[in-house]
Backbone as a ProteinNet text record, in pm:
[ID]
protein_1_A
[PRIMARY]
XXXXXXXXXXXXXXXXXXXXXXXXXXXXXXXXXXXXXXXXXXXXXXXXXXXXXXXXXXXXXXXXXXXXXXXXXXXXXXXXXXXXXXXXXXXXXXXXXXXXXXXXXXXXXXXXXX
[TERTIARY]
-12020	-11967.5	-11928.6	-11971.4	-11934.9	-11848.9	-11749.1	-11662	-11642.4	-11669.2	-11650	-11502.6	-11455.3	-11322.3	-11336	-11234.5	-11244.6	-11275.1	-11224.8	-11242.4	-11371.9	-11442.4	-11566	-11590.2	-11663.4	-11698.7	-11620.2	-11589.8	-11527.8	-11628.6	-11659.2	-11754.2	-11682.3	-11684.9	-11629.6	-11747.2	-11758.3	-11873.5	-11869.7	-11986.6	-11997.7	-11923.2	-11916.5	-11844.4	-11694.8	-11639.7	-11498.8	-11475.9	-11565.6	-11556.2	-11558.7	-11650	-11659.8	-11532	-11475.3	-11352.7	-11236.5	-11221.2	-11114.1	-11133	-11255.4	-11285.3	-11254.9	-11293.9	-11269.1	-11121.2	-11042.3	-10897.7	-10835.4	-10877.6	-10824.7	-10863.6	-10984.7	-11032.1	-10956.4	-10942.4	-10881.9	-10732.2	-10667.6	-10525.6	-10501.7	-10606.8	-10594.9	-10557.9	-10451.4	-10414.8	-10530.1	-10554.7	-10661.6	-10789.9	-10801.8	-10920.9	-10898.5	-10983.8	-10975.4	-11042.5	-11159.8	-11233.3	-11348.8	-11413.6	-11538.4	-11651	-11757.5	-11869.1	-11970.8	-12045.7	-12150	-12276.6	-12387.8	-12513.4	-12602.2	-12706.3	-12792.4	-12872.6	-12896.1	-12984.7	-12913.8	-12782.6	-12709.9	-12762.5	-12788.7	-12838.1	-12973	-13062.2	-13194.7	-13184.8	-13101.4	-13083.1	-13033.8	-12939	-12884.9	-12993.3	-13074.9	-13180.6	-13285.7	-13322.7	-13428.3	-13381.2	-13259.6	-13213.9	-13133.9	-13078.9	-12992.6	-12852	-12824	-12690.9	-12598.3	-12474.4	-12375	-12322.2	-12294.4	-12237.9	-12151.7	-12049	-11971.6	-11967.2	-11915.8	-11919.6	-11881.4	-11974.8	-11948.2	-11942.3	-11973.7	-11963	-12092	-12141	-12250.3	-12200.6	-12212.5	-12161	-12273.2	-12283	-12376.4	-12294.1	-12288.1	-12208.6	-12303.5	-12276.8	-12352.5	-12259.6	-12290.5	-12208.4	-12059	-12019.6	-11878	-11860.5	-11960.2	-11957.2	-11985.7	-11927.5	-11946.5	-11978.9	-12074.3	-12101.8	-12084.2	-12013.4	-11976.3	-12024	-12080.1	-12109.9	-12024.9	-11945.1	-11860.3	-11904.8	-11907.3	-11929.9	-11804.3	-11740.1	-11608.9	-11604.1	-11504.7	-11467.7	-11326.9	-11308.1	-11180.9	-11104	-10971.9	-10886	-10884.5	-10891.3	-10885.3	-10751.7	-10756.2	-10634.9	-10611.7	-10681.7	-10669.7	-10773.3	-10740.6	-10836	-10936.7	-11060.2	-11164.8	-11177.9	-11179.4	-11193.6	-11079.8	-10957.8	-10842.6	-10849.8	-10894.8	-10910	-11014.6	-11125	-11231.2	-11182.4	-11109.7	-11056.6	-10955.9	-10872.2	-10772.8	-10839.5	-10943.1	-11011	-11082.1	-11138.1	-11200.9	-11097.9	-10981.5	-10876	-10825.8	-10804.6	-10756.1	-10855.5	-10982	-11085.7	-11095.8	-11095.2	-11101.9	-10984.4	-10864.7	-10745.8	-10757.9	-10801	-10812.9	-10914.9	-11030.3	-11136.1	-11093.9	-11038	-11003.5	-10883.6	-10783.3	-10665.1	-10683.1	-10746.9	-10759.2	-10870.6	-10975.7	-11090.5	-11123.9	-11061.7	-11090	-11229.5	-11289.9	-11424.4	-11415.8	-11520.1	-11528.4	-11603.3	-11545.7	-11607.9	-11689.8	-11821.3	-11912.6	-11903.6	-11904.8	-11900.7	-11851.2	-11779.2	-11742.8	-11799.4	-11912.5	-11978.9	-11930.2	-11882	-11824	-11907.2	-11943.5	-12014.6	-11929.8	-11890.5	-11813.4	-11913.4	-11904.1	-11999.8	-11941.4	-11811.8	-11752.9	-11606	-11555.8	-11413.7	-11366.8	-11247.5	-11191.7	-11058.5	-11034.6	-10907.5	-10815.6	-10697.8	-10604.1	-10491.1
6562.2	6695.2	6716.3	6827.5	6864.2	6989.4	6993.4	7110.3	7149.3	7276	7324.8	7350.1	7301.9	7335.9	7366.1	7420.7	7461.2	7346	7227	7113.3	7037.6	7066.9	6995.1	6991.1	6891	6875.6	6761.8	6777.8	6671.6	6633	6505.3	6457.1	6359.6	6390.4	6300.5	6235.7	6104.9	6036.5	6042.4	6034.1	6033.3	5914.1	5804.2	5685.8	5715	5792.1	5829.5	5922.4	6016.8	6107.6	6026.4	5929.3	5843.7	5763.6	5712.5	5633.5	5717.7	5837.8	5927.3	5960.5	5988.1	6017.5	5896.8	5778.4	5656.9	5630.6	5650.2	5629.6	5730.6	5855.6	5958	5928.3	5880.2	5850.2	5733	5625.2	5502.6	5520.1	5617.2	5644.7	5725.3	5771.3	5851.5	5762.1	5796.6	5717	5712.1	5591.5	5572.5	5519.2	5523.7	5470.5	5321.7	5237.9	5094	5059.4	5119	5093.4	5191.6	5186.6	5259.6	5163.3	5215.7	5133.1	5118.6	5011.8	4989.5	4947.5	5005.2	4960.9	4900.2	4834.9	4758.1	4845.7	4969.6	5052.2	5131.7	5113.9	5193.7	5177.6	5056.7	5033.3	5098.4	5086.1	5145.8	5298.1	5354.6	5499.8	5551.5	5480.7	5523.6	5523.1	5418	5409.6	5518.6	5547.5	5645.5	5789	5818.9	5958.1	5997.9	5900.1	5930.8	5968.1	5962.4	5995.2	5877.3	5910.6	5806.3	5761.1	5632.7	5585.5	5463	5452.1	5330.3	5301.8	5192.2	5151.6	5265.7	5306.9	5408.5	5551	5572.8	5706.9	5741.8	5860.2	5916.1	6049.5	6069.1	6189.6	6256.6	6386.7	6463.9	6566.9	6551.2	6639.6	6733	6861.9	6962.5	7019.3	7136.1	7194.5	7191.6	7262	7268.6	7247.2	7188.9	7167.4	7022.2	6977.2	6839.2	6841.5	6757.5	6734.1	6585	6551.7	6413	6372.3	6252.7	6188.6	6062.8	6050.5	5933.2	5860.6	5730	5645.6	5562.6	5578.6	5518	5428.1	5339.4	5256.2	5301.1	5333.9	5387.4	5278.2	5278.1	5187	5227.6	5129	5154.4	5218.8	5316.1	5382.3	5517.6	5548.1	5678.5	5773.6	5901.3	6002	6024.2	5992.2	5993.6	6131.5	6236.3	6371	6404.6	6365.8	6393.6	6314.4	6190.2	6108.2	6170.6	6214.6	6276.4	6404.7	6487.3	6609.9	6578.1	6477.7	6440.3	6386.5	6305.1	6251.3	6363.5	6459.4	6573.4	6651.2	6675	6747.2	6668.2	6536.7	6453.5	6449.1	6433.3	6428.2	6563.7	6671.5	6805.5	6827.3	6791.6	6809.7	6727.7	6603.7	6517.6	6572.7	6612	6661.6	6792.5	6883	7013.2	7007.7	6924.9	6922	6830.9	6717.6	6623.3	6659.5	6724.4	6750.2	6897.4	6984.2	7126.6	7164.5	7081.6	7109.2	7173	7245	7303.5	7205.9	7177.2	7084.5	7164.8	7146.9	7219	7164.2	7031.7	6970.1	6827.1	6785.2	6644.9	6607.3	6539.9	6497	6357.5	6338.7	6211.2	6152.4	6025.8	5953.1	5831.4	5824	5710.4	5603.4	5487.9	5380	5262.5	5268.6	5159.5	5180.4	5092.5	5091.5	4947.4	4929.1	4795.3	4789	4675.8	4654	4579.2	4637.5	4573.3	4505.7
1564.1	1548.7	1403.7	1345.3	1209.2	1213.4	1128.5	1123.1	976.8	944.8	808.5	782.8	669.8	620.5	472.1	412.3	271.8	177.4	207.5	118.4	142.6	252.4	282.4	432.4	475.5	615.6	679.7	807.3	885.4	992.5	1002.7	1102.9	1196	1325.7	1426.4	1497.2	1487.8	1546.1	1698.1	1758.4	1903.9	1963.5	1890.2	1938.4	1951.9	1859.8	1866.8	1986	2006.3	2120.7	2250.3	2259	2377.6	2399.7	2292.9	2303.4	2356.4	2304.3	2349.9	2497.6	2537.1	2677.3	2765.1	2720.5	2796.8	2817.2	2712.7	2724.7	2820.1	2811.3	2902.1	3046.1	3066.6	3202	3262.4	3188	3241.9	3267.5	3200.5	3223.2	3351	3414.2	3535.6	3653.9	3727.7	3845.7	3946	3997.5	4094.8	4034.9	3903	3836.2	3810.5	3869.9	3846	3713.5	3690.6	3566.7	3556.2	3442.6	3424.8	3459.2	3513.6	3557.9	3445.5	3450.5	3351.1	3423.1	3379.7	3438.3	3330.6	3374.3	3283.2	3186.9	3223.2	3142.6	3033.5	3016.9	2918.4	2775.9	2735.6	2599.9	2577.4	2674.5	2664.7	2662.4	2748.5	2752.7	2618.9	2559.6	2431.1	2324	2321.8	2221	2239.2	2362.2	2387.9	2374.8	2420.4	2423.9	2300.7	2230.2	2117.3	2158.7	2289.1	2337.7	2316	2280	2260.4	2395.4	2405.9	2530.4	2509.9	2588.9	2597	2745.1	2784	2924	3017.7	3103.8	3203.8	3152.8	3026.8	2967.8	2894.7	2921.5	2842.9	2790.1	2659.6	2595.1	2517.6	2534.8	2453.8	2377.4	2245.4	2160.7	2087.1	2099.6	2025.1	1919.6	1865.4	1758.7	1791.2	1893.8	1933.4	2082.9	2146	2289.8	2322.6	2433.5	2478.7	2627.6	2667.3	2808.8	2833.6	2941.8	2969.5	3108	3116.8	3245.1	3253	3358.8	3380.2	3506	3499.6	3617.3	3635.2	3753	3772	3894.3	3892.1	4006.3	4045.5	4173.2	4222.3	4296.1	4280.2	4355.3	4502.4	4590.9	4734.4	4770.4	4861.5	4907	4843.1	4735.1	4670.3	4729	4733.4	4777.7	4665.1	4692.8	4589.7	4525.3	4605	4551	4455.2	4489.5	4403.7	4273.3	4282.1	4161.2	4068.9	4126.3	4045.6	3978.1	4050.4	3991.2	3880.3	3903.3	3802.5	3675.9	3691.5	3573.8	3498.1	3568.9	3501.6	3418.7	3475	3402.6	3282.1	3299.8	3189.4	3074.4	3107.1	3003.1	2933.1	3009.3	2949.8	2853.5	2896.9	2812.9	2683.4	2694.7	2576.1	2477	2526.2	2437.1	2370.4	2449.1	2393.2	2299.8	2330.3	2243.4	2122.2	2139.9	2028.1	1931.1	1982.8	1896.9	1880.3	1958.2	1946.3	1990.4	2074.1	2123.8	2262	2298.7	2431.7	2522.1	2635.9	2730.3	2829.9	2826.7	2914.5	3056.2	3070.4	3203.2	3194	3298	3317	3453.3	3451.3	3573.8	3608.7	3731.4	3772.6	3885.9	3870.2	3974.4	4012.6	4138.8	4187.6	4227.8	4162.2	4186.6	4262	4293.2	4367.6	4395.4	4482.6	4516.6	4503.5	4451	4435.4	4508.3	4572.2	4640.7	4545.4	4521.7	4428.9	4502.4
[MASK]
++++++++++++++++++++++++++++++++++++++++++++++++++++++++++++++++++++++++++++++++++++++++++++++++++++++++++++++++++

């Protein structure tokens, strides 16, 4: 993401965007962890999309689209956890970076008993 200011340009790397999203997601109650699959490295190389474990981010001029793959703690209502993580990620992206979040797509890939 590039942003014009009077003194020059500010560039926030996709890796930083992914990190902020990951921290917001993992702080959500009911989230055990983010999921990782074997094809993440290949997907990143082929698509140019930034990714960290369980996160795929597509950053455009002032918009972000996020795909999250999560593991939920047993005993939590999955739908409520997904809605909470969407809200937390949206809040983090919009307040910390001033970007508009187009979508936060959540895929639950597992449940863990704690």
